[in-house]
Short mmCIF file of C-alpha atoms in Angstrom, two decimals:
data_model
loop_
_atom_site.label_atom_id
_atom_site.label_comp_id
_atom_site.label_asym_id
_atom_site.label_seq_id
_atom_site.Cartn_x
_atom_site.Cartn_y
_atom_site.Cartn_z
CA PHE N 26 165.78 -12.12 -31.45
CA ALA N 27 166.65 -8.55 -30.80
CA ASN N 28 163.52 -6.94 -29.98
CA ALA N 29 162.57 -9.83 -27.80
CA SER N 30 162.53 -10.46 -23.80
CA LEU N 31 165.09 -12.81 -21.99
CA GLY N 32 162.19 -15.40 -21.88
CA GLN N 33 161.14 -14.96 -25.52
CA VAL N 34 164.62 -15.69 -25.95
CA SER N 35 165.58 -18.90 -24.31
CA ARG N 36 161.87 -19.56 -25.74
CA ARG N 37 162.74 -19.39 -29.16
CA PHE N 38 166.03 -20.65 -28.67
CA CYS N 39 164.97 -24.28 -27.23
CA TYR N 40 162.82 -23.81 -29.79
CA LEU N 41 165.06 -24.39 -32.86
CA VAL N 42 167.31 -26.92 -31.28
CA SER N 43 164.73 -29.23 -30.93
CA GLY N 44 164.48 -29.04 -34.74
CA MET N 45 168.44 -29.20 -35.41
CA SER N 46 170.18 -32.74 -36.74
CA ASN N 47 172.24 -33.93 -33.85
CA ASN N 48 175.53 -33.07 -35.71
CA MET N 49 173.69 -29.01 -36.08
CA LYS N 50 172.46 -29.65 -32.12
CA LYS N 51 175.89 -30.11 -30.89
CA LEU N 52 177.55 -27.49 -32.97
CA ALA N 53 174.57 -25.29 -31.48
CA LEU N 54 175.31 -25.66 -28.29
CA VAL N 55 178.71 -25.27 -28.18
CA LEU N 56 178.43 -21.70 -29.53
CA ALA N 57 175.65 -20.68 -27.32
CA ALA N 58 176.91 -22.46 -24.48
CA SER N 59 176.76 -19.90 -22.05
CA ALA N 60 174.89 -20.76 -18.69
CA ALA N 61 172.04 -18.29 -18.62
CA MET N 62 171.21 -19.77 -22.11
CA LEU N 63 171.35 -22.63 -21.12
CA ALA N 64 169.32 -22.15 -17.74
CA ALA N 65 166.82 -20.07 -20.03
CA CYS N 66 165.74 -23.81 -21.83
CA GLY N 67 165.36 -24.18 -17.45
CA LYS N 68 163.88 -22.56 -15.15
CA LYS N 69 164.52 -19.25 -15.39
CA GLU N 70 161.44 -18.48 -16.76
CA GLU N 71 159.59 -19.13 -12.65
CA PRO N 72 160.66 -15.73 -11.83
CA VAL N 73 159.32 -13.74 -13.81
CA VAL N 74 155.86 -15.40 -14.22
CA ALA N 75 156.17 -16.13 -10.21
CA ALA N 76 157.01 -12.63 -9.77
CA PRO N 77 153.77 -10.53 -9.90
CA ALA N 78 152.44 -13.53 -7.47
CA PRO N 79 152.80 -11.58 -4.26
CA ALA N 80 150.33 -8.66 -5.04
CA PRO N 81 147.56 -10.52 -4.29
CA VAL N 82 149.20 -11.53 -0.78
CA ALA N 83 148.80 -8.22 0.18
CA ALA N 84 144.97 -8.00 0.60
CA ALA N 85 145.08 -8.76 3.53
CA PRO N 86 142.06 -7.55 5.12
CA ALA N 87 138.93 -10.33 4.27
CA ALA N 88 142.26 -12.97 5.22
CA ALA N 89 142.28 -10.82 9.33
CA VAL N 90 138.80 -11.10 9.66
CA ASN N 91 138.95 -14.86 9.07
CA THR N 92 141.33 -15.44 12.02
CA GLU N 93 139.12 -14.26 14.03
CA GLU N 94 135.76 -16.55 15.46
CA LYS N 95 132.38 -15.01 14.41
CA VAL N 96 132.06 -13.25 17.95
CA LEU N 97 131.86 -10.30 19.34
CA ASN N 98 131.94 -9.41 23.17
CA ILE N 99 129.91 -6.15 23.52
CA TYR N 100 129.24 -4.26 27.52
CA ASN N 101 126.31 -0.92 27.74
CA TRP N 102 124.42 0.32 29.37
CA PRO N 103 120.73 -1.04 29.79
CA ASP N 104 117.91 -0.16 27.39
CA TYR N 105 120.10 2.28 25.41
CA ILE N 106 120.31 -0.07 22.02
CA PRO N 107 116.63 -0.74 19.80
CA GLU N 108 115.05 -4.07 19.80
CA GLY N 109 116.66 -6.27 17.08
CA MET N 110 119.43 -4.27 16.51
CA VAL N 111 122.08 -6.88 17.25
CA ALA N 112 120.02 -10.19 15.88
CA ALA N 113 119.42 -8.00 12.92
CA PHE N 114 123.49 -7.64 12.33
CA GLU N 115 124.11 -10.94 13.94
CA LYS N 116 121.82 -12.19 10.43
CA GLU N 117 124.04 -10.25 7.89
CA SER N 118 127.71 -10.59 9.47
CA GLY N 119 127.06 -14.15 11.10
CA ILE N 120 128.61 -13.22 13.87
CA LYS N 121 127.79 -14.22 16.97
CA VAL N 122 127.67 -11.04 19.42
CA ASN N 123 127.11 -11.39 23.34
CA TYR N 124 125.47 -7.58 24.62
CA ASP N 125 126.20 -7.50 29.10
CA THR N 126 124.90 -4.14 30.54
CA PHE N 127 126.42 -1.67 33.13
CA GLU N 128 124.64 0.74 34.99
CA THR N 129 126.91 2.95 36.01
CA ASN N 130 130.48 4.76 34.63
CA GLU N 131 132.04 3.41 38.23
CA ALA N 132 131.08 -0.15 36.83
CA LEU N 133 132.64 -0.53 33.92
CA GLN N 134 136.11 1.91 34.65
CA ALA N 135 136.61 -0.69 37.73
CA LYS N 136 135.73 -3.91 34.86
CA LEU N 137 138.57 -1.99 32.65
CA VAL N 138 140.97 -0.78 35.42
CA ALA N 139 140.73 -4.89 36.96
CA GLY N 140 141.94 -6.04 32.97
CA ASN N 141 141.22 -8.88 30.66
CA THR N 142 137.61 -7.54 30.75
CA GLY N 143 136.58 -10.04 28.39
CA TYR N 144 134.57 -7.21 26.24
CA ASP N 145 135.62 -5.88 22.60
CA ILE N 146 133.61 -3.22 22.70
CA VAL N 147 132.78 -0.76 26.02
CA VAL N 148 130.63 2.58 26.07
CA PRO N 149 132.05 5.40 28.66
CA GLY N 150 130.57 8.14 29.54
CA THR N 151 133.27 10.82 28.13
CA VAL N 152 133.54 11.76 31.66
CA PHE N 153 135.41 8.62 32.63
CA ALA N 154 137.04 7.90 29.16
CA LYS N 155 139.58 10.62 29.07
CA SER N 156 141.01 8.86 32.14
CA GLN N 157 140.65 5.63 30.36
CA ILE N 158 142.40 7.02 27.49
CA GLU N 159 145.30 8.55 29.64
CA GLY N 160 145.73 5.56 31.96
CA GLY N 161 145.72 2.80 28.04
CA LEU N 162 142.71 0.92 28.57
CA LEU N 163 140.98 1.48 25.24
CA GLN N 164 142.98 1.11 22.07
CA PRO N 165 142.60 4.57 18.97
CA LEU N 166 140.26 3.87 16.23
CA ASP N 167 141.33 1.95 13.06
CA LYS N 168 138.98 5.25 10.76
CA ALA N 169 139.98 3.77 7.51
CA ARG N 170 138.35 0.66 8.43
CA ILE N 171 135.12 2.85 8.84
CA LYS N 172 133.07 4.13 5.74
CA ASN N 173 130.37 5.73 7.45
CA LEU N 174 132.35 7.64 9.98
CA ALA N 175 131.51 9.77 7.46
CA ASN N 176 127.74 10.61 8.29
CA LEU N 177 128.55 11.84 11.85
CA ASP N 178 128.02 15.13 13.15
CA PRO N 179 131.18 17.58 12.96
CA ALA N 180 130.34 19.12 15.87
CA LEU N 181 129.38 16.66 17.77
CA MET N 182 132.72 15.78 17.58
CA ALA N 183 134.80 18.61 18.84
CA THR N 184 132.77 18.42 21.74
CA MET N 185 134.13 14.85 22.15
CA THR N 186 137.77 16.56 21.88
CA LYS N 187 137.68 18.07 25.07
CA ALA N 188 138.14 14.07 26.59
CA ASP N 189 139.42 13.10 23.52
CA PRO N 190 141.96 15.31 21.47
CA GLY N 191 141.73 14.29 17.42
CA ASN N 192 138.85 12.43 17.88
CA LYS N 193 141.43 9.17 17.88
CA TYR N 194 139.76 6.84 20.20
CA LEU N 195 136.15 7.58 20.42
CA LEU N 196 132.97 7.84 18.59
CA PRO N 197 129.24 8.67 19.48
CA TRP N 198 127.55 5.83 20.73
CA GLY N 199 124.58 8.72 22.00
CA TRP N 200 123.83 12.01 23.68
CA SER N 201 121.12 13.09 26.22
CA PHE N 202 121.50 15.39 29.15
CA THR N 203 121.43 15.30 33.33
CA THR N 204 118.26 17.05 33.77
CA VAL N 205 115.10 17.38 35.89
CA GLY N 206 112.62 14.96 35.15
CA ILE N 207 108.79 15.00 36.77
CA ASN N 208 105.56 13.08 36.93
CA LYS N 209 103.91 16.04 36.02
CA THR N 210 100.14 15.15 37.10
CA LYS N 211 101.66 13.99 40.51
CA VAL N 212 104.19 17.05 40.86
CA GLU N 213 101.50 19.75 40.08
CA LYS N 214 99.16 18.01 42.97
CA ALA N 215 101.43 17.01 45.33
CA LEU N 216 102.62 21.34 45.21
CA ALA N 217 99.00 22.42 45.43
CA GLY N 218 98.77 25.57 43.74
CA MET N 219 102.15 26.48 44.24
CA PRO N 220 103.73 28.16 41.18
CA MET N 221 106.43 25.14 39.58
CA PRO N 222 109.89 27.46 39.60
CA GLU N 223 111.74 29.05 36.74
CA ASN N 224 114.56 26.96 37.26
CA ALA N 225 113.55 23.41 37.54
CA TRP N 226 117.54 22.47 39.24
CA ASP N 227 114.87 23.69 42.63
CA LEU N 228 112.74 20.79 42.17
CA VAL N 229 115.35 18.87 42.93
CA PHE N 230 117.79 21.11 45.00
CA ASP N 231 115.54 23.78 46.87
CA PRO N 232 114.21 22.53 50.16
CA GLN N 233 111.67 24.62 49.56
CA TYR N 234 109.86 22.47 46.92
CA THR N 235 111.37 19.19 47.82
CA ALA N 236 109.48 19.14 50.88
CA LYS N 237 106.42 18.97 49.58
CA LEU N 238 107.44 16.45 46.52
CA LYS N 239 108.82 14.74 49.09
CA SER N 240 105.37 12.68 49.73
CA CYS N 241 105.56 11.55 46.02
CA GLY N 242 108.65 10.28 45.88
CA ILE N 243 112.16 12.07 45.03
CA ALA N 244 114.52 9.98 43.53
CA PHE N 245 118.88 10.67 42.41
CA LEU N 246 120.71 8.58 40.05
CA ASP N 247 122.55 6.93 42.51
CA SER N 248 126.23 8.82 40.00
CA PRO N 249 128.73 9.72 41.86
CA THR N 250 129.49 11.58 38.51
CA GLU N 251 126.41 12.27 37.73
CA ILE N 252 125.52 14.03 41.00
CA LEU N 253 128.36 16.13 41.99
CA PRO N 254 128.54 17.89 38.72
CA ALA N 255 124.43 18.77 38.90
CA ALA N 256 124.96 19.99 42.11
CA LEU N 257 127.99 21.90 41.70
CA HIS N 258 126.15 23.81 38.38
CA TYR N 259 123.33 24.22 40.53
CA ILE N 260 125.73 26.65 43.37
CA GLY N 261 127.27 28.46 40.36
CA LYS N 262 130.50 26.71 40.57
CA ASP N 263 132.50 24.51 37.79
CA ALA N 264 130.69 21.59 36.82
CA TYR N 265 133.70 19.79 36.75
CA SER N 266 135.84 21.95 39.17
CA ASN N 267 138.65 20.57 40.43
CA ASN N 268 138.64 22.94 43.94
CA VAL N 269 138.56 19.85 46.92
CA GLU N 270 137.01 23.16 48.60
CA ASP N 271 133.75 23.51 46.18
CA TYR N 272 132.86 20.03 46.81
CA LYS N 273 132.25 20.29 50.37
CA ALA N 274 130.26 23.38 49.17
CA ALA N 275 127.94 20.98 47.19
CA ALA N 276 127.67 18.65 50.18
CA ALA N 277 126.47 21.11 52.35
CA MET N 278 123.03 22.32 49.72
CA LEU N 279 123.19 19.00 49.02
CA ALA N 280 122.84 17.68 52.84
CA LYS N 281 119.82 20.05 53.20
CA VAL N 282 117.75 17.78 51.26
CA ARG N 283 118.57 14.43 51.74
CA LYS N 284 115.65 13.87 53.95
CA ASP N 285 113.55 14.29 51.05
CA VAL N 286 115.35 12.06 48.10
CA ARG N 287 112.90 8.25 48.51
CA MET N 288 115.70 6.63 46.90
CA PHE N 289 119.07 6.29 44.67
CA SER N 290 117.83 4.72 41.40
CA SER N 291 120.23 2.48 39.14
CA THR N 292 117.47 1.78 37.42
CA MET N 293 115.21 5.15 37.10
CA ILE N 294 113.45 4.18 33.29
CA ASP N 295 110.62 2.00 35.57
CA ASP N 296 110.83 3.59 38.78
CA ILE N 297 109.37 6.95 37.49
CA ALA N 298 107.27 5.22 34.66
CA GLY N 299 105.68 2.59 37.42
CA GLY N 300 105.18 5.63 40.25
CA LYS N 301 107.95 5.33 42.53
CA ALA N 302 108.95 8.42 41.84
CA CYS N 303 107.22 11.34 40.51
CA ALA N 304 111.17 14.16 40.62
CA ALA N 305 113.97 12.22 39.55
CA ILE N 306 117.63 13.60 38.11
CA GLY N 307 118.44 11.67 35.19
CA TRP N 308 119.38 11.23 31.89
CA GLY N 309 117.16 13.29 29.39
CA GLY N 310 116.53 10.42 27.07
CA ASP N 311 115.22 7.40 29.88
CA ILE N 312 113.30 9.96 31.31
CA ASN N 313 111.67 10.21 27.24
CA ILE N 314 111.64 6.00 27.37
CA ALA N 315 109.89 6.22 31.12
CA ALA N 316 107.06 8.16 28.97
CA GLY N 317 106.77 6.03 26.25
CA ARG N 318 106.40 2.96 28.27
CA ALA N 319 103.81 4.43 31.30
CA LYS N 320 101.75 5.58 28.27
CA GLU N 321 102.54 1.60 27.59
CA ASN N 322 101.31 0.24 30.87
CA GLY N 323 98.54 2.20 30.67
CA SER N 324 99.38 5.25 32.14
CA LYS N 325 97.29 9.26 32.03
CA ASP N 326 100.09 10.63 33.36
CA VAL N 327 102.48 12.92 31.70
CA ILE N 328 106.69 12.49 32.17
CA GLU N 329 108.06 15.06 30.99
CA ALA N 330 111.91 15.44 30.34
CA LEU N 331 113.14 19.75 31.76
CA LEU N 332 115.22 22.38 30.38
CA PRO N 333 116.06 24.07 33.23
CA SER N 334 116.83 27.94 33.28
CA THR N 335 120.65 27.64 33.84
CA GLY N 336 121.05 24.75 32.07
CA ALA N 337 121.04 20.18 31.48
CA LEU N 338 124.64 19.40 32.02
CA ILE N 339 125.41 17.53 28.28
CA PHE N 340 127.12 13.26 28.79
CA ILE N 341 127.82 11.69 25.29
CA ASP N 342 128.28 8.18 26.03
CA SER N 343 131.20 6.64 23.53
CA ILE N 344 132.02 3.68 21.63
CA ALA N 345 135.43 2.40 22.26
CA LEU N 346 137.49 -1.06 21.73
CA THR N 347 139.27 -2.30 24.73
CA LYS N 348 142.61 -2.21 24.45
CA ASP N 349 142.72 -6.08 25.30
CA ALA N 350 139.53 -6.94 22.55
CA LYS N 351 139.96 -10.35 21.37
CA HIS N 352 137.60 -9.80 17.97
CA PRO N 353 138.97 -6.49 16.95
CA ASN N 354 137.41 -6.95 12.78
CA ASN N 355 134.36 -8.09 14.07
CA ALA N 356 133.51 -4.83 15.81
CA TYR N 357 135.02 -2.41 13.71
CA ALA N 358 131.97 -4.17 11.40
CA PHE N 359 129.65 -3.67 14.15
CA ILE N 360 130.47 0.05 14.55
CA ASP N 361 130.11 0.66 11.02
CA PHE N 362 126.68 -1.18 10.70
CA TYR N 363 125.60 0.74 14.25
CA LEU N 364 126.83 4.64 12.00
CA ARG N 365 124.62 3.65 9.08
CA PRO N 366 122.17 6.37 9.11
CA GLU N 367 118.63 3.82 8.89
CA ASN N 368 120.19 2.59 12.10
CA ALA N 369 120.80 6.21 14.07
CA ALA N 370 117.38 6.56 13.49
CA ARG N 371 115.95 4.50 15.06
CA MET N 372 117.89 5.40 18.18
CA ALA N 373 115.96 8.50 18.27
CA ASN N 374 112.87 7.03 17.06
CA GLU N 375 112.64 4.27 19.66
CA MET N 376 115.17 4.66 22.44
CA THR N 377 115.04 8.67 22.52
CA TYR N 378 118.34 9.55 21.90
CA ASN N 379 120.44 11.43 19.76
CA THR N 380 123.13 9.89 18.09
CA GLY N 381 125.03 12.73 16.01
CA ASN N 382 124.40 11.17 12.49
CA LYS N 383 123.57 14.11 10.54
CA ASN N 384 122.57 11.74 7.76
CA ALA N 385 119.45 10.13 9.64
CA MET N 386 117.14 13.14 10.16
CA ASP N 387 115.12 12.28 7.16
CA GLU N 388 114.32 8.44 9.06
CA VAL N 389 113.42 10.49 12.17
CA LYS N 390 109.42 10.38 12.73
CA PRO N 391 108.36 14.25 13.37
CA GLU N 392 107.28 13.82 16.60
CA ILE N 393 110.79 12.05 17.13
CA ALA N 394 112.92 16.02 15.09
CA SER N 395 110.32 18.44 16.88
CA ASN N 396 111.50 16.52 20.37
CA LYS N 397 113.12 19.45 22.17
CA THR N 398 114.91 17.21 24.96
CA ILE N 399 116.42 15.35 21.98
CA PHE N 400 117.20 17.24 19.04
CA VAL N 401 118.13 20.52 21.28
CA ASP N 402 117.72 24.04 19.88
CA PRO N 403 120.72 25.69 19.00
CA ASP N 404 119.72 28.55 21.66
CA TYR N 405 119.39 26.52 24.55
CA MET N 406 122.56 24.45 23.89
CA ALA N 407 124.66 27.47 24.17
CA LYS N 408 123.05 27.15 28.04
CA MET N 409 124.26 23.83 28.72
CA VAL N 410 127.07 21.89 30.04
CA PRO N 411 129.77 20.50 27.77
CA PRO N 412 131.09 17.00 29.53
CA SER N 413 134.88 17.33 30.86
CA SER N 414 136.53 15.13 33.24
CA PHE N 415 138.27 15.19 36.79
CA THR N 416 141.61 14.90 38.36
CA SER N 417 142.15 12.15 41.01
CA GLU N 418 141.97 14.51 43.71
CA ALA N 419 139.19 15.81 42.45
CA ARG N 420 137.18 12.26 41.77
CA ALA N 421 138.14 11.96 44.84
CA ALA N 422 136.83 14.56 46.81
CA LEU N 423 133.55 13.92 44.61
CA ALA N 424 133.08 10.66 46.58
CA ASN N 425 133.26 12.02 49.72
CA ALA N 426 131.17 14.01 49.08
CA TYR N 427 128.55 12.04 47.43
CA ASN N 428 129.05 9.23 49.91
CA ALA N 429 128.64 11.64 53.24
CA PHE N 430 124.91 13.31 51.20
CA LYS N 431 123.90 9.94 50.41
CA LYS N 432 124.73 8.11 53.72
CA GLY N 433 122.78 11.41 55.19
CA LYS N 434 126.00 12.61 57.55
#
């Protein structure tokens, strides 16, 4: 017994007692009548066996997932995910995805501010995301649950820290830039021999060009936070100025071309592809989609996203979890799925958007990888305006300037 454990002693003692005569049993029991030894024949062994039992309970992630209904609600921009990607995730995970879309950052902002969105994942532009983070509308990400996080380009993540210090809340869905898109065939005809400007912004902001292009249609994105920063940049101001007077100056410039603008569009892809506009302020990725769609429809017109000499305005649309997300576990499963290199490659190949996934390039088609309006050269990248945000006063001035411009006042 000298080297035996308490459980071993108990078992050996019980074994010896069982082999004795009745008299000897009584003597042994008298001699060994301590409460501990008597208890050792019974239930005192059980804690030794049961002690390890809590350990498996601590491995809870699987149980947490199982407590959620197999549903995920996503709110994203239209034309911003490859066909079949949602279905592939549903098949792999068994999670039903409800996928709704919005047209502008302003629409998403209104939904988040109202509360009880019903959505788990949203995709705000970083221009709005900073105020959404500060307003408690989004929740921090648990990065330990996103194993494919390492696929993301550190340079792009660093750019996002202007809106999200420490990259605590946001991951990139896709990025591109606000620029001028043209139907080159129609623009050349409308200009009637007038040379293209060195700075592509002139096509939509300089009256000598807009006066000619109005014949084939000029379209502006119907979004204050896209048009005013571009206008401010064009007149040499900070694109994300917090000076109210700067917005007055931008509004004065815009007023000179208002009569030449045919439409304010929230369906720019179709408007360009369908020939409703020959020059537009739009998103580079959407302009490239429009070019592809026009070809699919049999058009021989050449549609291009341009690179203005003074720089285009970078935008980054980000993956975020709403503060009141009801299915966070399902959301993390989708985010990790989306960040796989093969899915990032599909975003580039099919949607012409760069997702900042550095491990996807081997699967990107050569004609896409060489397109400088999707994968921008470092030299031009240095000219581009990174995204920022506005103070509440600047946002009010921006809205006032845009509304006056749109109404033609």
